[in-house]
CSV table of C-alpha atoms in Angstrom, one decimal:
chain,number,residue,atom,x,y,z
B,194,MET,CA,2.7,17.3,-14.9
B,195,ASP,CA,2.1,16.7,-11.2
B,196,THR,CA,-1.6,15.9,-10.7
B,197,THR,CA,-1.0,15.4,-7.0
B,198,ALA,CA,0.0,19.0,-6.4
B,199,PRO,CA,-2.6,20.9,-4.4
B,200,LEU,CA,-4.9,23.2,-6.3
B,201,ARG,CA,-4.2,26.9,-5.4
B,202,LEU,CA,-7.5,28.5,-4.5
B,203,ALA,CA,-7.8,32.2,-4.2
B,204,VAL,CA,-10.7,33.3,-2.0
B,205,ILE,CA,-11.6,36.9,-2.9
B,206,VAL,CA,-13.5,39.0,-0.4
B,207,GLY,CA,-15.2,41.6,-2.6
B,208,SER,CA,-16.6,44.1,-0.2
B,209,THR,CA,-14.6,47.0,1.2
B,210,ARG,CA,-17.6,48.8,2.8
B,211,GLU,CA,-17.3,49.9,6.4
B,212,GLY,CA,-19.2,47.4,8.7
B,213,ARG,CA,-19.2,44.8,6.0
B,214,PHE,CA,-20.3,41.2,6.7
B,215,GLY,CA,-17.9,39.6,4.1
B,216,PRO,CA,-15.1,38.6,6.5
B,217,VAL,CA,-17.5,36.5,8.5
B,218,VAL,CA,-18.5,34.5,5.4
B,219,ALA,CA,-14.9,34.4,4.2
B,220,ASN,CA,-13.6,33.1,7.5
B,221,TRP,CA,-16.2,30.3,7.5
B,222,PHE,CA,-15.5,29.4,3.9
B,223,ALA,CA,-11.7,29.5,4.2
B,224,GLU,CA,-11.9,27.2,7.2
B,225,ARG,CA,-14.1,24.7,5.2
B,226,ALA,CA,-11.6,25.0,2.2
B,227,ARG,CA,-8.6,24.3,4.5
B,228,ILE,CA,-10.0,21.0,5.7
B,229,HIS,CA,-11.0,20.0,2.2
B,230,SER,CA,-8.2,17.9,0.8
B,231,GLY,CA,-6.1,18.9,-2.2
B,232,LEU,CA,-6.2,22.7,-1.7
B,233,ASP,CA,-3.8,25.5,-0.9
B,234,ILE,CA,-5.8,28.6,0.2
B,235,ASP,CA,-5.0,32.2,-0.3
B,236,VAL,CA,-7.5,34.7,1.0
B,237,ILE,CA,-7.4,38.1,-0.8
B,238,ASP,CA,-9.4,40.7,1.1
B,239,LEU,CA,-9.9,43.7,-1.2
B,240,ALA,CA,-10.3,46.0,1.9
B,241,GLU,CA,-6.7,45.3,2.7
B,242,VAL,CA,-5.3,46.6,-0.7
B,243,ASP,CA,-5.5,49.8,-2.6
B,244,ILE,CA,-7.4,49.0,-5.8
B,245,PRO,CA,-8.0,52.3,-7.7
B,246,LEU,CA,-11.4,52.6,-9.5
B,247,VAL,CA,-9.7,54.6,-12.3
B,248,LEU,CA,-7.9,52.2,-14.7
B,249,SER,CA,-4.7,53.7,-15.9
B,250,GLY,CA,-1.4,52.5,-17.3
B,251,SER,CA,0.3,52.2,-14.0
B,252,PRO,CA,-1.1,49.9,-11.4
B,253,SER,CA,-1.1,50.9,-7.7
B,254,PRO,CA,1.0,49.1,-5.2
B,255,GLY,CA,-2.2,47.2,-4.1
B,256,VAL,CA,-2.8,46.0,-7.7
B,257,ALA,CA,0.8,45.0,-8.0
B,258,ALA,CA,0.5,43.1,-4.7
B,259,ILE,CA,-2.4,41.0,-5.7
B,260,THR,CA,-1.5,40.4,-9.4
B,261,PRO,CA,1.0,37.5,-8.7
B,262,ARG,CA,-1.4,36.0,-6.2
B,263,LEU,CA,-4.2,35.9,-8.9
B,264,ALA,CA,-1.7,34.6,-11.5
B,265,ALA,CA,-0.6,31.8,-9.2
B,266,ALA,CA,-4.2,30.7,-8.4
B,267,ASP,CA,-5.6,27.7,-10.2
B,268,ALA,CA,-9.2,28.5,-9.1
B,269,PHE,CA,-11.1,31.3,-7.5
B,270,VAL,CA,-14.0,31.8,-5.1
B,271,VAL,CA,-15.5,35.2,-5.1
B,272,ILE,CA,-17.4,36.2,-2.0
B,273,THR,CA,-19.7,39.1,-2.8
B,274,PRO,CA,-22.5,41.1,-1.2
B,275,GLU,CA,-25.3,42.5,-3.3
B,276,TYR,CA,-25.3,46.3,-3.5
B,277,ASN,CA,-28.2,47.8,-5.5
B,278,HIS,CA,-28.9,44.5,-7.3
B,279,SER,CA,-25.3,44.0,-8.3
B,280,TYR,CA,-21.8,43.5,-7.0
B,281,PRO,CA,-19.5,46.2,-5.4
B,282,ALA,CA,-17.3,48.6,-7.4
B,283,SER,CA,-14.3,47.4,-5.5
B,284,LEU,CA,-14.7,43.9,-6.9
B,285,LYS,CA,-15.3,45.2,-10.5
B,286,ALA,CA,-12.1,47.3,-10.2
B,287,ALA,CA,-10.1,44.3,-9.0
B,288,ILE,CA,-11.4,42.2,-11.8
B,289,ASP,CA,-10.8,44.9,-14.5
B,290,TRP,CA,-7.2,45.6,-13.5
B,291,HIS,CA,-6.4,42.0,-14.5
B,292,TYR,CA,-7.0,39.9,-17.6
B,293,THR,CA,-4.7,37.0,-18.2
B,294,GLU,CA,-4.7,36.1,-14.5
B,295,TRP,CA,-8.4,34.9,-14.9
B,296,GLN,CA,-8.0,33.0,-18.2
B,297,GLY,CA,-8.7,29.3,-18.3
B,298,LYS,CA,-9.5,29.0,-14.6
B,299,PRO,CA,-12.7,28.1,-12.7
B,300,VAL,CA,-14.6,30.6,-10.6
B,301,GLY,CA,-17.1,29.8,-7.9
B,302,PHE,CA,-19.3,32.2,-6.0
B,303,ILE,CA,-20.6,32.8,-2.5
B,304,SER,CA,-23.1,35.7,-2.1
B,305,TYR,CA,-24.8,37.3,0.8
B,306,GLY,CA,-27.4,40.0,1.4
B,307,GLY,CA,-31.0,40.6,2.2
B,308,LEU,CA,-33.9,38.5,1.0
B,309,ALA,CA,-32.3,37.7,-2.3
B,310,GLY,CA,-29.1,36.5,-0.7
B,311,GLY,CA,-26.9,38.3,-3.2
B,312,VAL,CA,-27.9,36.1,-6.2
B,313,ARG,CA,-28.3,39.1,-8.5
B,314,SER,CA,-24.6,40.0,-7.9
B,315,VAL,CA,-23.6,36.5,-9.0
B,316,GLU,CA,-25.7,36.6,-12.1
B,317,HIS,CA,-24.0,39.9,-13.0
B,318,LEU,CA,-20.6,38.4,-12.4
B,319,ARG,CA,-21.0,35.3,-14.6
B,320,PRO,CA,-20.9,37.1,-17.9
B,321,VAL,CA,-18.0,39.3,-16.7
B,322,PHE,CA,-15.9,36.2,-16.0
B,323,ALA,CA,-17.1,34.6,-19.3
B,324,GLU,CA,-15.6,37.6,-21.1
B,325,LEU,CA,-12.4,37.0,-19.3
B,326,HIS,CA,-12.3,33.4,-20.5
B,327,SER,CA,-13.0,31.9,-17.1
B,328,VAL,CA,-15.3,29.0,-16.4
B,329,THR,CA,-17.9,29.7,-13.7
B,330,VAL,CA,-19.1,26.6,-11.8
B,331,ARG,CA,-22.8,26.0,-11.3
B,332,GLU,CA,-22.8,25.3,-7.6
B,333,THR,CA,-23.0,28.5,-5.5
B,334,ILE,CA,-23.7,29.4,-1.9
B,335,SER,CA,-26.1,32.2,-1.1
B,336,PHE,CA,-26.9,33.6,2.3
B,337,ALA,CA,-30.2,35.4,2.5
B,338,MET,CA,-30.4,37.7,5.6
B,339,ALA,CA,-26.8,36.6,6.1
B,340,TRP,CA,-26.3,38.3,9.5
B,341,GLU,CA,-29.1,36.0,10.9
B,342,LYS,CA,-27.3,32.8,9.6
B,343,PHE,CA,-24.2,33.0,11.8
B,344,ASP,CA,-23.7,33.1,15.5
B,345,LYS,CA,-21.6,35.7,17.4
B,346,ASP,CA,-18.5,33.7,16.8
B,347,GLY,CA,-19.0,33.6,13.0
B,348,LYS,CA,-20.2,29.9,12.9
B,349,PRO,CA,-23.1,29.1,10.7
B,350,LEU,CA,-26.3,28.3,12.6
B,351,ASP,CA,-27.2,25.5,10.1
B,352,ALA,CA,-23.7,24.1,9.8
B,353,THR,CA,-24.8,20.8,8.3
B,354,ALA,CA,-26.5,22.4,5.3
B,355,VAL,CA,-24.0,25.1,4.5
B,356,ASN,CA,-20.9,22.9,5.1
B,357,GLY,CA,-22.4,20.4,2.7
B,358,ALA,CA,-22.9,23.2,0.2
B,359,ALA,CA,-19.3,24.3,0.7
B,360,LYS,CA,-18.1,20.7,0.0
B,361,ARG,CA,-20.1,20.5,-3.2
B,362,LEU,CA,-18.7,23.9,-4.4
B,363,LEU,CA,-15.2,22.8,-3.5
B,364,ASP,CA,-15.6,19.5,-5.3
B,365,GLN,CA,-16.7,21.2,-8.5
B,366,LEU,CA,-13.8,23.7,-8.3
B,367,LEU,CA,-11.3,20.8,-7.7
B,368,TRP,CA,-12.6,19.0,-10.8
B,369,TRP,CA,-12.5,22.1,-13.0
B,370,GLY,CA,-9.3,23.4,-11.5
B,371,HIS,CA,-7.4,20.2,-12.1
B,372,ALA,CA,-8.8,19.8,-15.6
B,373,LEU,CA,-8.0,23.3,-16.6
B,374,ARG,CA,-4.6,23.4,-14.9
B,375,ASP,CA,-3.7,20.2,-16.8
B,376,ALA,CA,-4.9,21.8,-20.1
B,377,ARG,CA,-2.9,25.0,-19.5
B,378,GLU,CA,0.2,23.0,-18.7
B,379,ARG,CA,-0.1,21.0,-22.0
B,380,ILE,CA,-1.3,23.9,-24.2
B,381,PRO,CA,-0.9,27.5,-23.0
B,382,TYR,CA,-4.2,29.3,-23.2
B,383,ALA,CA,-4.4,32.0,-25.9
B,384,ALA,CA,-7.5,34.3,-25.8
C-alpha cells in the first residue's frame, strides 16, 4: 500500500444550464486543488457529456466515458448551484447512473446561488451520498450571490477567505480520502 501516492480527486461541475456560473467556480477551485500538495485533479464537467435523465440498462457514451473516471477517484468535490431549493437534474442523473463508484469515498461540496448560496442543494445531496455509502465532509464552501464574488477574470474578490476555505475543505478530503483508500485496499468495500 503506497501512502505517498497522490489522492485522485474528481471535481464534478453539476450544472449544464445555458449561461451557468459553475465553470467560474470550478476553475477557481481546480486551481486551488492543483497547488495543494498530494492531489491529482480530474475535472468532470457534466455539460460536456451526454448523461440521459432516463435510467435504462444501457448507458450512453457519456455515462460510459465518466464511469472509469469516477471509479478511479479516491475523493470527490461536487460543485452545484441551487435550482428551486435543490440541485440540478443533470447532477442527480450522473449520480444515479453510478453506484459502486461512490462507495467508501469522501465527498465535499461547493455551492453557489442567490442569497442562500446553494446551501439547500448541499443539504439535499448529503442523504443521497449517504445512501450510496459515501462519507460527506463537514467543511463546505458556499457562494451567496456568486456572480458578485468573482472578478471578470474569474478570480475571487475575497481571495484570502475563500482560498482558506478551499484549503480546509481539501485538508479534510485528504484525510478522509487517504483513510478510506487505505481501508478499501485492505478490505474491499461491500455494501
